[in-house]
Tab-separated table of C-alpha atoms in Angstrom:
chain	number	residue	atom	x	y	z
A	325	PRO	CA	-63.486	20.973	-103.617
A	326	ASP	CA	-62.752	19.720	-107.110
A	327	LEU	CA	-59.076	20.008	-108.062
A	328	SER	CA	-57.748	19.616	-111.592
A	329	VAL	CA	-54.389	20.008	-113.325
A	330	ASN	CA	-54.276	22.941	-115.741
A	331	LEU	CA	-51.428	22.667	-118.258
A	332	SER	CA	-52.517	25.638	-120.389
A	333	ALA	CA	-49.766	27.758	-118.776
A	334	LEU	CA	-47.232	24.925	-118.498
A	335	TYR	CA	-43.705	26.310	-118.206
A	336	VAL	CA	-40.599	24.106	-118.489
A	337	ASP	CA	-37.074	25.546	-118.336
A	338	PRO	CA	-34.822	24.492	-119.897
A	339	PRO	CA	-37.193	23.120	-122.548
A	340	ARG	CA	-34.669	20.424	-123.628
A	341	PRO	CA	-32.571	19.671	-120.539
A	342	ASN	CA	-29.410	17.637	-120.212
A	343	PRO	CA	-28.987	14.977	-117.527
A	344	GLY	CA	-28.164	16.638	-114.219
A	345	ASP	CA	-29.807	19.944	-115.187
A	346	MET	CA	-32.181	21.551	-112.705
A	347	VAL	CA	-35.519	21.709	-114.524
A	348	ASP	CA	-38.132	24.240	-113.400
A	349	ILE	CA	-41.700	23.110	-114.089
A	350	ARG	CA	-44.614	25.433	-113.410
A	351	LEU	CA	-48.329	24.670	-113.790
A	352	ASN	CA	-51.670	25.605	-112.302
A	353	ILE	CA	-53.984	23.634	-110.054
A	354	ASP	CA	-57.599	24.743	-110.400
A	355	ASN	CA	-60.296	24.297	-107.766
A	356	THR	CA	-63.522	24.312	-109.767
A	357	GLY	CA	-65.550	23.163	-106.787
A	358	THR	CA	-67.771	25.243	-104.534
A	359	LEU	CA	-65.751	24.473	-101.386
A	360	ASP	CA	-62.199	25.483	-100.478
A	361	ALA	CA	-59.503	22.788	-100.808
A	362	PRO	CA	-57.516	22.567	-97.574
A	363	GLY	CA	-53.738	22.307	-97.804
A	364	ASN	CA	-53.559	18.602	-96.928
A	365	TYR	CA	-52.987	17.137	-100.394
A	366	SER	CA	-49.963	16.493	-102.588
A	367	VAL	CA	-49.110	17.149	-106.222
A	368	GLU	CA	-46.603	14.799	-107.847
A	369	ILE	CA	-44.664	14.570	-111.074
A	370	LEU	CA	-44.481	10.949	-112.209
A	371	SER	CA	-42.650	9.051	-114.904
A	372	ASP	CA	-44.571	5.813	-115.283
A	373	GLU	CA	-45.407	5.177	-111.619
A	374	THR	CA	-42.137	6.566	-110.229
A	375	THR	CA	-42.422	9.836	-108.308
A	376	LEU	CA	-39.835	12.348	-109.516
A	377	GLU	CA	-40.883	15.315	-107.367
A	378	ILE	CA	-43.629	16.063	-104.876
A	379	ALA	CA	-45.126	19.339	-103.688
A	380	PHE	CA	-47.542	20.185	-100.898
A	381	PRO	CA	-49.411	23.299	-102.037
A	382	ALA	CA	-51.349	25.575	-99.744
A	383	ALA	CA	-55.120	25.645	-99.574
A	384	ILE	CA	-56.952	26.721	-102.737
A	385	PRO	CA	-60.169	28.704	-102.340
A	386	ALA	CA	-63.234	27.603	-104.295
A	387	GLN	CA	-63.280	28.740	-107.935
A	388	ARG	CA	-59.598	29.797	-107.782
A	389	SER	CA	-56.260	28.565	-109.110
A	390	MET	CA	-52.826	28.178	-107.601
A	391	GLU	CA	-49.476	28.083	-109.346
A	392	VAL	CA	-47.271	25.136	-108.367
A	393	TRP	CA	-43.505	25.023	-109.046
A	394	PHE	CA	-41.320	21.951	-109.201
A	395	HIS	CA	-37.525	21.898	-109.311
A	396	TRP	CA	-36.492	18.513	-110.694
A	397	THR	CA	-32.950	17.372	-111.347
A	398	ALA	CA	-33.130	15.543	-114.691
A	399	ASN	CA	-32.120	11.984	-113.854
A	400	LEU	CA	-33.799	10.263	-116.817
A	401	THR	CA	-33.066	10.594	-120.521
A	402	GLY	CA	-34.965	10.330	-123.766
A	403	ASN	CA	-38.547	11.133	-124.658
A	404	LEU	CA	-40.479	11.158	-121.364
A	405	THR	CA	-44.202	11.215	-120.745
A	406	LEU	CA	-44.621	12.937	-117.400
A	407	THR	CA	-47.818	12.874	-115.377
A	408	ILE	CA	-48.922	15.527	-112.928
A	409	ALA	CA	-51.057	13.804	-110.296
A	410	ILE	CA	-53.070	15.495	-107.563
A	411	ASP	CA	-53.778	13.707	-104.276
A	412	ARG	CA	-52.798	10.160	-105.314
A	413	PRO	CA	-53.347	8.845	-101.761
A	414	GLY	CA	-56.953	10.115	-101.918
A	415	SER	CA	-56.791	12.111	-98.697
A	416	LEU	CA	-58.963	14.912	-100.079
A	417	PRO	CA	-62.654	14.153	-100.778
A	418	GLU	CA	-63.523	15.680	-104.157
A	419	LEU	CA	-66.452	16.011	-106.480
A	420	ASP	CA	-64.547	14.322	-109.331
A	421	ASP	CA	-61.292	12.352	-108.950
A	422	ASN	CA	-61.115	11.681	-112.710
A	423	ASN	CA	-59.594	15.090	-113.520
A	424	ASN	CA	-56.670	14.806	-111.086
A	425	ASN	CA	-54.062	13.782	-113.690
A	426	ALA	CA	-52.607	15.412	-116.789
A	427	THR	CA	-49.656	14.371	-118.931
A	428	PHE	CA	-47.088	16.210	-121.009
A	429	ARG	CA	-43.978	15.214	-122.920
A	430	LEU	CA	-40.437	16.306	-122.161
A	431	TYR	CA	-37.276	15.344	-123.992
A	432	VAL	CA	-34.119	14.988	-121.889
A	433	ASN	CA	-30.973	14.884	-124.011
A	434	ILE	CA	-29.017	11.629	-124.140
A	435	PRO	CA	-25.296	12.387	-123.608
A	436	PRO	CA	-22.682	11.356	-126.167
A	437	VAL	CA	-20.478	8.291	-125.747
A	438	ALA	CA	-16.719	8.850	-125.911
A	439	VAL	CA	-14.649	6.115	-127.569
A	440	ILE	CA	-10.864	6.228	-127.439
A	441	ALA	CA	-8.595	4.355	-129.853
A	442	LEU	CA	-4.815	4.461	-129.340
A	443	ASP	CA	-1.775	3.675	-131.440
A	444	PRO	CA	0.262	1.953	-130.151
A	445	PRO	CA	-2.839	0.004	-128.980
A	446	ASP	CA	-1.383	-0.845	-125.567
A	447	GLY	CA	-1.006	2.883	-124.845
A	448	ARG	CA	2.673	2.466	-123.951
A	449	PRO	CA	4.834	4.511	-126.300
A	450	PHE	CA	8.536	4.956	-125.895
A	451	VAL	CA	9.876	8.370	-124.942
A	452	ASP	CA	9.854	10.645	-128.041
A	453	GLN	CA	7.632	8.193	-129.953
A	454	THR	CA	4.509	9.670	-131.555
A	455	MET	CA	1.308	8.333	-130.064
A	456	LEU	CA	-1.991	8.611	-131.953
A	457	PHE	CA	-5.300	9.343	-130.239
A	458	ASN	CA	-8.541	8.823	-132.162
A	459	ALA	CA	-12.079	9.609	-130.962
A	460	SER	CA	-13.824	9.225	-134.330
A	461	GLY	CA	-15.725	6.198	-132.953
A	462	SER	CA	-17.494	8.461	-130.444
A	463	THR	CA	-21.246	8.793	-130.990
A	464	ASP	CA	-24.248	10.803	-129.917
A	465	PRO	CA	-27.486	8.773	-129.985
A	466	ASP	CA	-29.784	11.787	-130.452
A	467	GLY	CA	-27.693	14.396	-132.224
A	468	ARG	CA	-24.130	15.064	-133.235
A	469	ILE	CA	-20.799	15.624	-131.552
A	470	THR	CA	-19.685	19.242	-131.771
A	471	SER	CA	-16.389	19.246	-129.862
A	472	TYR	CA	-13.603	17.056	-128.549
A	473	LEU	CA	-11.109	17.891	-125.814
A	474	TRP	CA	-8.175	15.603	-125.128
A	475	SER	CA	-6.081	15.840	-121.973
A	476	PHE	CA	-2.785	13.992	-122.380
A	477	GLY	CA	-1.916	13.905	-118.675
A	478	ASP	CA	1.175	16.083	-119.021
A	479	ARG	CA	-0.600	19.450	-118.983
A	480	THR	CA	-1.092	19.487	-122.739
A	481	PHE	CA	-4.402	19.383	-124.605
A	482	ALA	CA	-5.905	19.042	-128.087
A	483	SER	CA	-9.370	19.912	-129.378
A	484	VAL	CA	-9.742	17.659	-132.441
A	485	ASP	CA	-11.202	14.186	-132.921
A	486	SER	CA	-7.815	12.662	-133.899
A	487	ALA	CA	-4.568	13.932	-132.405
A	488	SER	CA	-0.949	12.923	-132.094
A	489	HIS	CA	1.249	13.515	-129.082
A	490	VAL	CA	4.853	12.849	-128.066
A	491	TYR	CA	5.736	12.204	-124.419
A	492	LYS	CA	9.132	13.650	-123.569
A	493	THR	CA	9.652	11.830	-120.266
A	494	ASP	CA	9.013	8.287	-119.113
A	495	GLY	CA	6.085	7.809	-116.745
A	496	ALA	CA	2.412	6.940	-116.314
A	497	TYR	CA	-0.051	9.445	-117.756
A	498	THR	CA	-3.830	9.678	-117.321
A	499	ILE	CA	-5.502	10.403	-120.639
A	500	GLY	CA	-8.896	12.108	-120.727
A	501	LEU	CA	-11.402	12.752	-123.487
A	502	ASN	CA	-14.360	15.094	-123.124
A	503	VAL	CA	-16.897	14.847	-125.962
A	504	THR	CA	-19.709	17.439	-126.173
A	505	ASP	CA	-22.892	17.145	-128.238
A	506	ASN	CA	-25.068	19.729	-130.004
A	507	ASP	CA	-27.285	20.074	-126.892
A	508	GLY	CA	-24.318	20.823	-124.608
A	509	ALA	CA	-24.118	17.451	-122.837
A	510	SER	CA	-20.615	16.112	-122.219
A	511	THR	CA	-19.110	12.768	-121.398
A	512	VAL	CA	-15.683	12.563	-119.859
């Protein structure tokens, strides 16, 4: 057998994933040899030398191709160079081991960073005192922030970058800020 990675029909969905997204990757493995390839080899997706996913395809007859699917949960961010590697352990004797790898690029969105500024700065207003909430220091390293959602801990919300709120009763409140970027990634 002589196996090679064929990226001409490479399919990646979603094409620009967010961290935590399930990414479907489909490609073909070609056997250009004159002998069948038994099903005792592996196909891996690598980032640098780290294995992200591994598959164990069935046998591939001589002069045929097989479609291989991967389902990878995006756990890296940024501009990635991914390598598809066939039979890294070398368990399958082949005519040519030099065509067992192919690379492609995939961008995984970097989530935004939420920054909260409060006034009063200690976050301890008096009852009926106006408290200011400001998220304008929030950033998105690879795009722009498209929405803000404040939770004031008393079942009230606001959807602006800077908001004011008055607490009517004394107590401890958990404040939340969810910032979403133009690729749909959120940081709470």
